[in-house]
Coordinates of C-alpha atoms in Angstrom, one line a residue:
M1 CA 19.7 -27.0 -9.6
P2 CA 21.1 -30.4 -10.9
F3 CA 21.7 -31.4 -14.7
K4 CA 21.7 -34.6 -16.0
N5 CA 24.2 -36.0 -18.9
I6 CA 22.8 -38.0 -22.1
D7 CA 23.0 -41.6 -21.7
L8 CA 25.8 -42.3 -24.3
R9 CA 24.9 -46.1 -24.3
D10 CA 21.2 -45.3 -25.2
S11 CA 22.7 -42.8 -28.1
Y12 CA 25.0 -45.9 -29.3
N13 CA 22.6 -48.5 -28.9
K14 CA 20.1 -45.9 -31.1
L15 CA 22.9 -45.4 -33.6
M16 CA 23.2 -49.3 -33.8
E17 CA 19.5 -49.8 -34.2
A18 CA 19.4 -46.9 -37.0
K19 CA 22.1 -48.8 -38.9
E20 CA 20.0 -52.5 -38.7
N21 CA 16.9 -50.1 -40.1
F22 CA 18.7 -47.7 -42.6
R23 CA 16.3 -46.6 -45.2
P24 CA 17.3 -44.0 -48.0
Q25 CA 16.8 -40.3 -47.3
E26 CA 14.6 -39.9 -50.2
E27 CA 12.1 -42.6 -49.0
I28 CA 11.9 -40.7 -45.6
L29 CA 11.3 -37.2 -47.3
I30 CA 8.7 -39.1 -49.3
D31 CA 6.9 -40.3 -46.3
L32 CA 7.1 -36.9 -44.4
K33 CA 5.8 -35.0 -47.3
A34 CA 3.1 -37.4 -47.1
V35 CA 2.3 -36.4 -43.5
I36 CA 2.5 -32.8 -44.1
I37 CA 0.5 -31.9 -47.1
H38 CA -2.5 -32.3 -45.7
L39 CA -1.6 -29.4 -43.5
K40 CA -3.3 -25.6 -43.4
A41 CA -0.2 -23.5 -43.7
E42 CA -1.2 -20.7 -41.6
P43 CA -1.8 -22.8 -38.2
F44 CA 1.2 -25.0 -39.8
L45 CA 3.7 -22.0 -39.8
L46 CA 2.3 -21.1 -36.5
F47 CA 3.0 -24.1 -34.4
V48 CA 6.5 -24.6 -36.0
M49 CA 6.9 -20.9 -34.6
N50 CA 5.8 -21.9 -31.4
V51 CA 8.0 -24.8 -31.4
L52 CA 11.1 -22.9 -32.5
N53 CA 10.5 -20.2 -29.5
S54 CA 10.0 -23.1 -26.9
I55 CA 13.3 -24.8 -27.5
E56 CA 14.7 -23.4 -23.8
Y57 CA 11.6 -26.3 -22.6
R58 CA 13.6 -29.0 -24.8
D59 CA 12.8 -31.6 -21.6
T60 CA 9.2 -31.3 -22.6
E61 CA 7.1 -33.8 -24.9
L62 CA 7.0 -31.8 -28.0
F63 CA 11.1 -31.9 -28.1
E64 CA 10.5 -35.9 -27.4
D65 CA 12.2 -37.2 -30.9
L66 CA 14.1 -34.3 -31.7
K67 CA 17.9 -33.8 -31.3
S68 CA 18.1 -30.3 -33.5
P69 CA 15.2 -28.5 -32.8
M70 CA 16.1 -25.0 -34.7
R71 CA 17.6 -27.3 -38.1
Q72 CA 14.7 -29.5 -38.0
M73 CA 12.2 -27.0 -38.1
T74 CA 13.8 -24.9 -40.7
Y75 CA 13.9 -27.9 -42.8
L76 CA 10.5 -28.7 -42.9
I77 CA 9.0 -25.3 -43.4
D78 CA 11.4 -26.1 -46.8
V79 CA 10.4 -29.4 -47.2
Y80 CA 6.6 -28.0 -46.7
Y81 CA 7.1 -25.3 -49.4
S82 CA 8.6 -27.8 -51.4
I83 CA 5.4 -29.8 -52.6
E84 CA 3.9 -27.9 -55.3
N85 CA 0.2 -29.1 -55.0
R86 CA -0.4 -29.5 -51.0
Y87 CA -4.3 -30.3 -49.9
E88 CA -4.6 -28.2 -46.9
T89 CA -7.5 -29.5 -45.5
E90 CA -6.0 -30.5 -41.6
E91 CA -4.9 -28.7 -38.8
I92 CA -1.7 -29.9 -36.8
D93 CA -2.1 -32.2 -34.1
K94 CA -0.7 -34.7 -31.2
I95 CA -0.5 -37.7 -33.7
T96 CA 0.6 -35.8 -37.1
W97 CA 3.4 -34.0 -34.7
K98 CA 4.7 -37.9 -33.3
K99 CA 4.5 -39.2 -36.9
I100 CA 6.9 -35.8 -38.2
T101 CA 9.0 -35.5 -35.6
C102 CA 10.0 -39.6 -35.8
L103 CA 10.8 -39.1 -39.3
L104 CA 13.0 -36.2 -38.7
E105 CA 15.0 -38.2 -36.0
E106 CA 15.3 -40.7 -38.9
M107 CA 16.3 -38.4 -41.2
E108 CA 18.9 -37.2 -38.8
M109 CA 20.2 -40.3 -38.0
S110 CA 20.2 -41.4 -41.7
Y111 CA 23.6 -39.0 -42.0
F112 CA 24.8 -41.4 -39.1
V113 CA 24.8 -44.5 -41.0
S114 CA 25.6 -43.2 -44.1
I115 CA 28.5 -41.3 -43.3
G116 CA 29.6 -43.0 -39.9
F117 CA 29.2 -46.6 -41.7
C118 CA 30.1 -45.6 -45.1
N119 CA 31.9 -49.0 -45.3
G120 CA 29.4 -51.1 -43.6
G121 CA 31.6 -51.7 -41.0
D122 CA 31.7 -50.6 -37.0
L123 CA 31.7 -46.6 -36.3
F124 CA 34.1 -47.7 -33.6
H125 CA 36.3 -50.3 -35.0
D126 CA 36.8 -49.2 -38.7
E127 CA 40.5 -48.8 -39.8
R128 CA 39.5 -45.2 -40.6
D129 CA 38.2 -44.6 -37.4
N130 CA 39.9 -41.1 -37.1
K131 CA 39.0 -39.6 -40.8
V132 CA 35.4 -41.1 -40.7
S133 CA 35.1 -39.7 -37.0
V134 CA 36.4 -36.2 -37.8
S135 CA 34.1 -36.1 -41.0
L136 CA 30.9 -37.2 -39.3
A137 CA 31.1 -34.9 -36.2
T138 CA 32.6 -32.1 -38.3
F139 CA 29.6 -32.7 -40.6
L140 CA 27.1 -33.0 -38.3
N141 CA 28.0 -29.7 -36.4
H142 CA 28.2 -28.0 -39.3
F143 CA 24.5 -29.0 -40.6
C144 CA 22.4 -30.1 -37.7
N145 CA 23.4 -26.8 -35.1
A146 CA 22.1 -23.3 -35.8
Q147 CA 24.6 -20.5 -35.3
L148 CA 25.0 -19.8 -31.9
S149 CA 25.7 -16.8 -31.5
Y150 CA 23.9 -14.1 -29.5
E151 CA 21.9 -11.2 -31.8
E152 CA 23.8 -8.9 -30.3
Q153 CA 27.2 -10.3 -32.0
T154 CA 25.8 -10.7 -35.0
L155 CA 24.3 -7.3 -35.3
E156 CA 27.5 -6.1 -34.5
R157 CA 29.3 -7.9 -37.2
L158 CA 26.8 -6.3 -39.4
E159 CA 27.4 -2.9 -38.4
R160 CA 30.9 -2.9 -37.9
Y161 CA 32.4 -5.0 -41.2
C162 CA 29.6 -4.4 -43.6
G163 CA 28.5 -1.2 -42.6
Q164 CA 32.1 0.0 -43.6
Y165 CA 30.9 -0.7 -47.3
D166 CA 27.4 1.0 -46.9
D167 CA 27.8 2.6 -50.4
K168 CA 28.4 -1.1 -52.0
V169 CA 25.6 -2.8 -50.7
K170 CA 23.1 0.1 -51.4
Q171 CA 24.7 0.0 -55.0
L172 CA 23.9 -3.9 -54.7
L173 CA 21.0 -4.6 -53.0
G174 CA 19.4 -0.7 -52.8
I175 CA 19.1 -0.9 -49.3
S176 CA 21.8 0.1 -46.5
V177 CA 23.1 -1.2 -43.3
G178 CA 21.2 1.4 -41.2
D179 CA 17.7 0.9 -42.9
A180 CA 18.3 -2.9 -42.2
V181 CA 18.9 -2.8 -38.7
V182 CA 15.9 -0.5 -38.4
F183 CA 13.6 -2.9 -40.5
A184 CA 14.9 -5.8 -38.2
N185 CA 14.6 -3.8 -34.8
H186 CA 11.1 -3.2 -35.8
L187 CA 10.0 -6.7 -36.4
R188 CA 11.5 -7.6 -33.0
N189 CA 9.4 -5.1 -31.8
L190 CA 6.2 -6.5 -33.4
N191 CA 6.8 -9.7 -32.0
N192 CA 7.7 -8.5 -28.2
Q193 CA 5.0 -6.3 -28.6
K194 CA 2.6 -9.2 -29.4
L195 CA 4.0 -11.1 -26.7
N196 CA 3.0 -8.4 -24.0
D197 CA 0.0 -7.2 -25.1
S198 CA -1.6 -11.2 -25.6
F199 CA 0.7 -13.8 -23.4
K200 CA 1.7 -11.9 -20.6
P201 CA -1.5 -10.8 -18.8
A202 CA -2.4 -14.8 -18.5
C203 CA 0.7 -15.1 -17.5
D204 CA 0.9 -13.1 -14.7
V205 CA -2.4 -14.4 -13.8
Y206 CA -1.2 -18.0 -13.9
S207 CA 1.9 -17.2 -11.8
Y208 CA -0.1 -15.2 -9.1
Y209 CA -2.5 -18.2 -8.7
S210 CA 0.0 -20.9 -8.9
S211 CA 2.2 -19.5 -6.2
H212 CA -1.0 -18.4 -3.9
P213 CA -3.3 -21.7 -4.0
D214 CA -5.2 -20.1 -1.1
E215 CA -6.2 -17.3 -3.1
W216 CA -6.9 -19.6 -6.0
L217 CA -9.3 -21.5 -3.4
K218 CA -11.5 -18.5 -2.9
L219 CA -12.0 -17.4 -6.0
V220 CA -13.2 -21.1 -6.6
T221 CA -15.6 -21.0 -3.9
S222 CA -16.8 -17.3 -4.5
Y223 CA -17.5 -18.7 -8.4
E224 CA -19.4 -21.8 -7.1
Q225 CA -21.5 -20.2 -4.3
K226 CA -22.4 -17.5 -7.2
G227 CA -23.6 -20.6 -9.2
I228 CA -21.0 -20.5 -11.8
S229 CA -20.3 -23.4 -13.7
P230 CA -16.7 -24.4 -14.4
E231 CA -17.4 -24.1 -17.7
E232 CA -18.0 -20.4 -17.5
W233 CA -14.9 -19.8 -14.9
G234 CA -13.0 -18.6 -17.9
D235 CA -15.3 -15.8 -19.3
Q236 CA -15.0 -14.3 -15.6
P237 CA -12.7 -11.2 -15.5
E238 CA -10.6 -12.0 -12.9
I239 CA -8.8 -15.1 -15.4
K240 CA -10.6 -14.5 -18.7
E241 CA -6.5 -13.7 -19.7
L242 CA -6.1 -17.2 -18.8
K243 CA -8.5 -18.5 -21.7
I244 CA -6.5 -16.1 -24.2
L245 CA -3.7 -18.3 -23.5
L246 CA -5.2 -21.9 -23.7
T247 CA -7.3 -20.9 -26.3
S248 CA -4.8 -19.2 -28.5
N249 CA -2.0 -20.5 -30.9
P250 CA 1.2 -19.1 -29.2
G251 CA 2.8 -19.0 -32.5
M252 CA 0.4 -16.2 -33.2
I253 CA 2.9 -13.3 -31.2
F254 CA 5.0 -14.0 -34.7
Q255 CA 1.7 -12.7 -36.9
H256 CA 1.4 -9.6 -38.2
S257 CA -0.5 -7.6 -40.3
I258 CA 0.7 -6.2 -43.9
N259 CA 0.2 -2.5 -42.4
E260 CA 2.0 -3.2 -39.1
V261 CA 5.2 -4.7 -40.8
E262 CA 5.4 -2.2 -43.4
D263 CA 4.9 0.8 -41.0
C264 CA 8.5 1.0 -40.0
G265 CA 8.8 4.9 -41.3
I266 CA 11.6 3.6 -43.7
E267 CA 10.9 5.3 -47.4
K268 CA 9.1 3.1 -49.7
T269 CA 11.6 2.3 -52.5
T270 CA 13.9 0.8 -49.8
L271 CA 11.5 -0.8 -48.1
D272 CA 10.4 -2.8 -50.8
N273 CA 13.7 -3.7 -51.6
L274 CA 14.8 -5.0 -47.9
I275 CA 11.4 -6.9 -48.1
K276 CA 12.3 -8.3 -51.3
F277 CA 15.6 -9.7 -49.6
L278 CA 14.0 -10.7 -46.4
Q279 CA 10.6 -12.5 -48.1
Y280 CA 10.8 -16.4 -48.5
D281 CA 10.4 -17.5 -52.3
Y282 CA 8.0 -19.8 -52.5
Q283 CA 8.7 -20.9 -55.7
E284 CA 12.4 -21.6 -55.2
P285 CA 11.9 -25.0 -53.5
V286 CA 8.8 -26.2 -55.0
N287 CA 9.5 -30.0 -56.4
Q288 CA 13.1 -29.7 -55.4
T289 CA 14.6 -32.7 -53.0
I290 CA 15.2 -31.0 -49.9
F291 CA 17.9 -33.2 -48.2
Y292 CA 18.4 -32.2 -44.5
A293 CA 22.3 -31.0 -44.9
G294 CA 21.3 -29.3 -48.2
K295 CA 20.6 -25.6 -48.7
N296 CA 18.1 -24.2 -46.5
Y297 CA 16.1 -21.8 -48.0
Y298 CA 14.0 -20.6 -44.9
T299 CA 17.3 -18.9 -42.9
E300 CA 18.2 -16.9 -45.9
R301 CA 15.2 -15.4 -46.2
P302 CA 12.6 -16.0 -43.2
L303 CA 10.2 -13.3 -43.5
L304 CA 7.5 -15.5 -44.3
K305 CA 4.0 -13.9 -46.0
L306 CA 0.6 -14.5 -46.3
S307 CA -2.4 -13.6 -48.2
D308 CA -2.8 -10.4 -45.4
S309 CA -0.4 -11.1 -42.9
Y310 CA 3.6 -11.6 -42.8
I311 CA 4.9 -14.5 -39.7
C312 CA 7.9 -12.5 -38.6
P313 CA 11.0 -14.6 -37.6
F314 CA 12.8 -14.5 -34.8
N315 CA 15.4 -11.5 -35.2
K316 CA 18.1 -13.7 -35.1
F317 CA 16.9 -15.5 -38.0
V318 CA 16.8 -11.9 -39.6
L319 CA 20.0 -10.4 -38.3
E320 CA 22.0 -13.6 -39.6
S321 CA 20.2 -13.5 -43.1
L322 CA 21.3 -9.7 -43.5
Y323 CA 24.8 -10.4 -42.3
N324 CA 25.6 -14.1 -44.0
R325 CA 24.0 -12.8 -47.2
I326 CA 25.6 -9.4 -47.5
D327 CA 28.8 -10.6 -46.1
Y328 CA 28.8 -13.0 -48.8
L329 CA 27.9 -10.3 -51.7
L330 CA 31.1 -7.9 -50.3
A331 CA 33.3 -10.5 -50.2
K332 CA 32.8 -11.7 -53.7
D333 CA 32.6 -8.4 -55.3
P334 CA 35.5 -7.8 -58.1
T335 CA 35.7 -4.8 -57.0
I336 CA 36.0 -4.3 -53.5
G337 CA 36.1 -7.6 -52.3
V338 CA 40.0 -8.1 -51.4
K339 CA 39.8 -4.9 -49.3
Y340 CA 37.0 -6.0 -47.8
K341 CA 38.2 -9.5 -46.7
Q342 CA 41.9 -7.1 -45.5
Y343 CA 39.3 -4.7 -44.0
K344 CA 37.8 -7.5 -42.0
D345 CA 41.1 -9.4 -40.9
E346 CA 41.6 -6.2 -39.4
A347 CA 38.2 -5.4 -37.3
L348 CA 38.0 -8.8 -36.1
E349 CA 41.7 -8.4 -34.6
E350 CA 40.7 -5.3 -32.8
K351 CA 37.4 -6.9 -31.5
V352 CA 39.4 -9.5 -29.9
V353 CA 41.9 -6.7 -28.4
S354 CA 38.6 -4.7 -27.2
V355 CA 37.4 -8.5 -25.6
F356 CA 40.8 -8.7 -23.6
R357 CA 40.9 -5.0 -22.6
K358 CA 37.5 -5.7 -21.2
L359 CA 38.5 -8.2 -19.1
F360 CA 41.8 -7.3 -18.2
G361 CA 41.4 -3.4 -18.2
K362 CA 44.8 -1.4 -16.7
K363 CA 46.1 -4.4 -14.8
A364 CA 47.4 -6.0 -18.2
T365 CA 49.8 -4.6 -20.7
I366 CA 48.4 -5.9 -24.5
F367 CA 50.3 -5.4 -27.6
R368 CA 49.1 -5.6 -31.0
N369 CA 50.6 -6.1 -34.7
Y370 CA 54.1 -6.5 -32.9
S371 CA 57.0 -8.3 -33.8
C372 CA 58.9 -10.9 -31.8
D373 CA 62.1 -11.8 -34.0
G374 CA 62.2 -8.4 -36.0
K375 CA 60.9 -10.6 -39.2
S376 CA 57.3 -11.7 -39.0
E377 CA 54.3 -10.0 -37.5
Q378 CA 52.1 -10.9 -34.7
D379 CA 49.0 -10.2 -33.9
I380 CA 48.3 -9.7 -29.9
L381 CA 49.9 -10.3 -26.8
V382 CA 48.5 -10.0 -23.4
I383 CA 51.2 -9.7 -20.4
Y384 CA 49.7 -10.3 -16.6
K385 CA 51.6 -10.9 -13.6
G386 CA 54.4 -12.3 -15.6
N387 CA 51.6 -14.2 -17.8
Y388 CA 51.7 -14.3 -21.5
I389 CA 48.9 -14.9 -23.6
V390 CA 50.1 -15.0 -26.9
V391 CA 47.0 -14.7 -29.5
E392 CA 46.3 -15.0 -32.8
V393 CA 43.6 -14.1 -34.8
K394 CA 42.1 -16.3 -37.9
D395 CA 39.2 -15.3 -40.2
C396 CA 39.3 -18.4 -43.1
N397 CA 36.1 -19.3 -44.4
F398 CA 35.4 -22.8 -43.4
R399 CA 33.8 -24.5 -46.3
E400 CA 30.9 -27.0 -46.1
P401 CA 31.6 -30.5 -45.4
M402 CA 31.3 -33.1 -48.3
R403 CA 29.3 -36.2 -47.4
D404 CA 31.9 -38.4 -48.5
P405 CA 33.8 -39.2 -45.2
I406 CA 37.4 -39.9 -46.8
K407 CA 37.0 -36.6 -49.1
A408 CA 35.4 -34.5 -46.2
Y409 CA 38.2 -35.5 -44.0
D410 CA 41.0 -34.0 -46.5
R411 CA 39.1 -30.9 -46.9
I412 CA 38.5 -30.4 -43.3
C413 CA 42.3 -30.4 -42.5
R414 CA 43.0 -28.2 -45.1
D415 CA 40.7 -25.6 -43.6
F416 CA 41.7 -26.7 -40.3
S417 CA 45.3 -25.6 -41.3
S418 CA 45.0 -22.8 -42.9
A419 CA 43.1 -21.4 -39.3
I420 CA 43.9 -22.9 -36.4
Q421 CA 47.4 -24.7 -37.6
K422 CA 48.8 -21.5 -38.8
G423 CA 47.7 -19.8 -36.1
Y424 CA 49.2 -21.9 -33.7
E425 CA 52.5 -22.2 -35.9
Q426 CA 52.6 -18.3 -35.3
C427 CA 51.9 -18.3 -31.7
K428 CA 54.8 -21.1 -31.0
R429 CA 57.4 -18.7 -32.7
M430 CA 56.6 -16.7 -29.5
E431 CA 56.7 -19.4 -27.0
D432 CA 59.6 -20.7 -28.3
L433 CA 61.5 -17.4 -27.4
L434 CA 59.5 -16.9 -23.7
F435 CA 61.1 -20.3 -22.8
S436 CA 64.7 -19.6 -24.9
N437 CA 66.1 -18.5 -21.9
K438 CA 67.3 -15.5 -23.8
D439 CA 66.3 -11.8 -23.3
F440 CA 65.1 -10.3 -26.6
N441 CA 62.6 -7.1 -28.0
L442 CA 59.6 -7.3 -28.9
K443 CA 58.9 -4.7 -31.8
D444 CA 56.9 -2.8 -33.7
G445 CA 55.0 -4.9 -36.4
R446 CA 54.5 -2.5 -38.8
N447 CA 57.9 -0.9 -38.4
M448 CA 60.8 -3.5 -37.3
K449 CA 63.0 -0.8 -36.0
Q450 CA 61.3 0.5 -33.2
P451 CA 61.2 -1.6 -30.0
L452 CA 58.2 -2.1 -27.9
Y453 CA 59.1 -3.9 -24.9
H454 CA 62.0 -5.6 -23.6
V455 CA 61.4 -9.0 -22.1
K456 CA 63.3 -11.0 -19.6
T457 CA 62.7 -14.6 -19.9
N458 CA 63.4 -15.3 -16.2
R459 CA 60.2 -13.2 -15.4
V460 CA 58.0 -15.2 -17.6
Q461 CA 55.7 -17.1 -15.1
S462 CA 54.3 -19.3 -17.8
C463 CA 52.7 -19.0 -21.5
F464 CA 49.3 -19.9 -22.8
T465 CA 48.8 -19.7 -26.5
I466 CA 44.9 -18.9 -28.1
V467 CA 44.1 -19.0 -31.6
V468 CA 41.1 -17.0 -31.9
T469 CA 38.8 -17.4 -35.1
Q470 CA 35.8 -16.2 -36.6
Y471 CA 34.2 -19.5 -37.2
R472 CA 33.0 -22.3 -35.2
Y473 CA 35.0 -25.4 -36.4
G474 CA 33.0 -27.5 -34.0
P475 CA 34.9 -30.7 -32.3
I476 CA 38.0 -30.3 -34.4
Q477 CA 38.3 -27.1 -32.4
T478 CA 37.2 -28.2 -29.1
N479 CA 39.7 -31.2 -29.0
L480 CA 42.7 -30.6 -31.4
S481 CA 44.3 -33.4 -31.3
Q482 CA 42.1 -34.9 -33.6
L483 CA 44.1 -33.0 -36.1
L484 CA 46.4 -30.4 -34.9
K485 CA 50.2 -31.4 -35.7
K486 CA 52.7 -30.6 -32.8
D487 CA 55.8 -31.9 -31.1
E488 CA 54.3 -34.7 -28.6
D489 CA 56.0 -32.8 -25.4
D490 CA 54.6 -28.8 -26.4
F491 CA 51.4 -27.5 -25.2
Y492 CA 48.2 -27.2 -27.0
P493 CA 46.8 -24.1 -27.7
W494 CA 43.4 -22.9 -26.7
S495 CA 41.3 -22.4 -30.2
V496 CA 37.6 -20.7 -29.5
C497 CA 35.4 -18.5 -31.8
V498 CA 35.3 -14.6 -31.1
D499 CA 31.9 -15.4 -30.0
D500 CA 32.1 -17.8 -27.2
L501 CA 35.3 -15.6 -26.0
E502 CA 33.7 -12.5 -25.7
S503 CA 30.9 -14.7 -24.0
F504 CA 33.5 -16.2 -21.4
V505 CA 34.7 -12.9 -20.5
L506 CA 31.1 -11.3 -19.9
I507 CA 30.2 -13.9 -17.4
L508 CA 33.5 -13.6 -15.9
K509 CA 33.0 -9.7 -15.2
K510 CA 29.8 -10.1 -14.4
R511 CA 30.3 -13.1 -11.8
L512 CA 33.7 -12.6 -10.5
P513 CA 34.4 -9.2 -10.9
S514 CA 37.5 -8.9 -9.2
L515 CA 39.0 -12.5 -9.9
A516 CA 38.0 -12.5 -13.4
C517 CA 41.4 -12.1 -14.7
D518 CA 43.1 -14.4 -12.5
R519 CA 40.3 -17.5 -12.9
F520 CA 40.6 -16.6 -16.9
V521 CA 44.3 -17.7 -16.8
E522 CA 43.7 -20.7 -14.3
F523 CA 41.2 -21.9 -16.7
L524 CA 43.4 -21.7 -19.8
E525 CA 46.0 -23.9 -17.7
Y526 CA 43.3 -26.7 -16.4
R527 CA 41.5 -26.4 -20.0
E528 CA 44.7 -27.5 -21.8
R529 CA 44.7 -30.3 -20.0
Y530 CA 41.3 -31.6 -21.7
Q531 CA 42.7 -31.9 -25.0
E532 CA 42.8 -36.0 -26.0
H533 CA 40.4 -36.7 -23.7
L534 CA 37.2 -34.8 -24.9
I535 CA 34.4 -35.1 -26.6
C536 CA 32.4 -31.3 -26.7
F537 CA 30.8 -30.2 -29.8
D538 CA 30.8 -26.0 -28.2
E539 CA 33.1 -25.0 -26.3
L540 CA 30.9 -22.6 -24.0
E541 CA 29.9 -26.2 -22.3
M542 CA 33.4 -26.0 -21.3
C543 CA 33.3 -22.7 -20.0
G544 CA 30.0 -23.4 -18.3
F545 CA 31.3 -26.4 -16.5
Y546 CA 34.1 -24.6 -15.2
I547 CA 32.3 -21.8 -14.1
C548 CA 29.9 -23.3 -12.4
E549 CA 31.7 -26.5 -10.9
R550 CA 35.3 -25.3 -10.9
D551 CA 37.1 -28.2 -8.6
K552 CA 35.0 -30.5 -10.8
F553 CA 36.1 -29.1 -13.8
K554 CA 40.1 -28.9 -12.7
D555 CA 39.4 -32.8 -11.0
Y556 CA 38.5 -34.2 -14.6
A557 CA 41.3 -32.3 -16.3
E558 CA 43.6 -34.5 -14.6
K559 CA 41.6 -37.5 -15.9
E560 CA 42.9 -39.9 -18.7
E561 CA 39.1 -41.0 -19.7
V562 CA 37.8 -39.0 -22.4
F563 CA 35.4 -36.5 -20.6
N564 CA 32.0 -36.1 -22.5
A565 CA 30.9 -32.6 -22.3
F566 CA 26.8 -31.7 -23.4
A567 CA 24.1 -28.9 -23.8
G568 CA 23.4 -28.0 -20.1
M569 CA 26.5 -26.9 -19.4
T570 CA 25.6 -23.5 -21.2
D571 CA 22.5 -22.8 -19.2
I572 CA 24.6 -20.1 -17.0
F573 CA 25.0 -18.5 -19.9
E574 CA 21.2 -18.1 -21.2
A575 CA 20.3 -17.4 -17.5
Y576 CA 22.5 -14.2 -17.4
Y577 CA 21.8 -12.9 -20.8
R578 CA 18.1 -13.2 -19.5
V579 CA 19.3 -10.3 -17.2
G580 CA 21.9 -8.8 -18.7
L581 CA 25.4 -10.4 -20.0
G582 CA 26.9 -7.6 -20.6
F583 CA 27.3 -6.6 -24.3
D584 CA 28.1 -3.3 -25.0
N585 CA 24.8 -2.7 -27.5
E586 CA 22.5 -5.1 -25.1
L587 CA 19.0 -5.8 -26.5
D588 CA 16.1 -5.0 -24.1
I589 CA 18.7 -4.0 -21.4
E590 CA 16.1 -1.7 -19.7
C591 CA 13.8 -4.4 -19.4
K592 CA 16.2 -7.3 -18.4
K593 CA 17.2 -4.9 -15.3
H594 CA 13.9 -5.5 -13.9
F595 CA 14.2 -9.5 -13.7
P596 CA 15.3 -11.9 -11.3
L597 CA 17.9 -14.0 -12.6
P598 CA 16.1 -17.2 -13.8
D599 CA 17.3 -20.9 -12.4
Y600 CA 19.9 -22.8 -14.0
A601 CA 21.5 -25.9 -14.7
S602 CA 24.8 -25.2 -12.4
T603 CA 25.6 -29.0 -10.9
F604 CA 25.8 -31.8 -13.2
D605 CA 26.0 -35.4 -13.2
V606 CA 29.4 -35.8 -15.4
T607 CA 30.3 -39.2 -17.0
V608 CA 33.4 -40.0 -18.7
V609 CA 33.6 -42.4 -21.0
S610 CA 36.5 -45.4 -21.1
G611 CA 37.5 -47.5 -24.3
S612 CA 35.9 -50.4 -23.4
D613 CA 32.5 -48.6 -23.7
F614 CA 31.7 -49.3 -26.9
K615 CA 31.9 -52.8 -28.1
G616 CA 28.8 -53.2 -30.7

């Protein structure tokens, strides 16, 4: 199943067109409000939920003008509720949707123009090219992309980090982490049950007759012989479920009665506190200017209450709201904030160790909290077949990028330096010793007098360095040549978010259980060669490319042209997640076991970008 790359020339032409027809965001927002002010709340919200639920079908007309649909839909909800006096006289239709999506695209493109052309010049020929390109890419990655973690990963963070401080959570919010997880699972089960009850029968009927056209012909012939008109076919028992599918708003699977939502077995006071914590505050955005790259009220409080029902969000939104906001409160608490941060650092390090143990098992020796010089403490070392994998773990805050590209660049550099740059320099300390041709001892990082392992450098086959972060830093992390400071002849590390590292390891183990360790080492070798000639917003794109087209991945690593990764390269992860990716806390695993592996893009029409491709 091939997946074609995006058309870079077309994207660039659209950017230049947006530059020529640039409108201020406030003006676009006025037009957007004028379109949606007439829409009835319930059908509008259900339609938005259906769009969110259909993101995997982004090649359909529904998404024709949407580049960042998840972010754009959550933004649209905030804009809708920022209108104080709505008419609510119309239901959304195809023409209205087209107007909305065109305005959303224009809004997103306005950031390309305002940041990328901050001096009225050409993005590709501005004398401040590097600063502008770094700021623009980081800004758009931060604001236009949703959080890319799987539910299981966010759930684990909630339980692993926040659960350790449950007493403080109860004191601050009147809820426990355990109750929060129970409620999140309850909402998830409601959505799944509605999906199964309302739409699965219709989907089964449709799937059967679409794959058995001879049976469909027999059925139609029998209706005609009985004198049943085509208008009456939808009421016949064999296919009545199809009529439900065609006449219902698919977003209804997220709508549940108040009693259904509140019947979750949680004590009343705690339940009230939970709902208060998650329920959208309709007054907060009223009369506010809702900037696309500004505060998102819906993702903070994603539970929407109507007069007699709730529209329940994806479990992803519920878990992210719970974790992000509880984590923030604990980190800022004056009594336990410092201890909480220290605990998180330790817990993240242990998580990374567990990922490597899952990959290598007993085939590798893993050291944690060791010292290579008897003075400084290092995080993790993996020794596998003479390959030394030096790992540093960083849980540093990545602050919201500013709109001014030059000021933003300075802040981005500081955040990058405190995390990835520092991690690289710590890795380099060990790397230098491994290539020094002088044997040395590893020592216990907590007790520098305690030897752990004697390193004979003549037995070192290779050394790879990895900086694992809690947060994703976007393009400045995938292509380190933009900001990393190193000697010209030194190798680059691989810097990766912990969630992406885990997902990559799980799929290697799933597909190549006997070869996973060797393939991981090979990936590190060739991934380093992409530095300095890579455009990539998501590290899993590179991981997916390697898994699906290993030879092509290795081939393009050696080329000098800029390689452009793209979203379709991650399809393999979503496909395997449908049948069980391998998380210890994998949701719906018993159901997933019965599903076949979905089709996914496994070959790619890869393009490279030369310096002459963009002349403006």
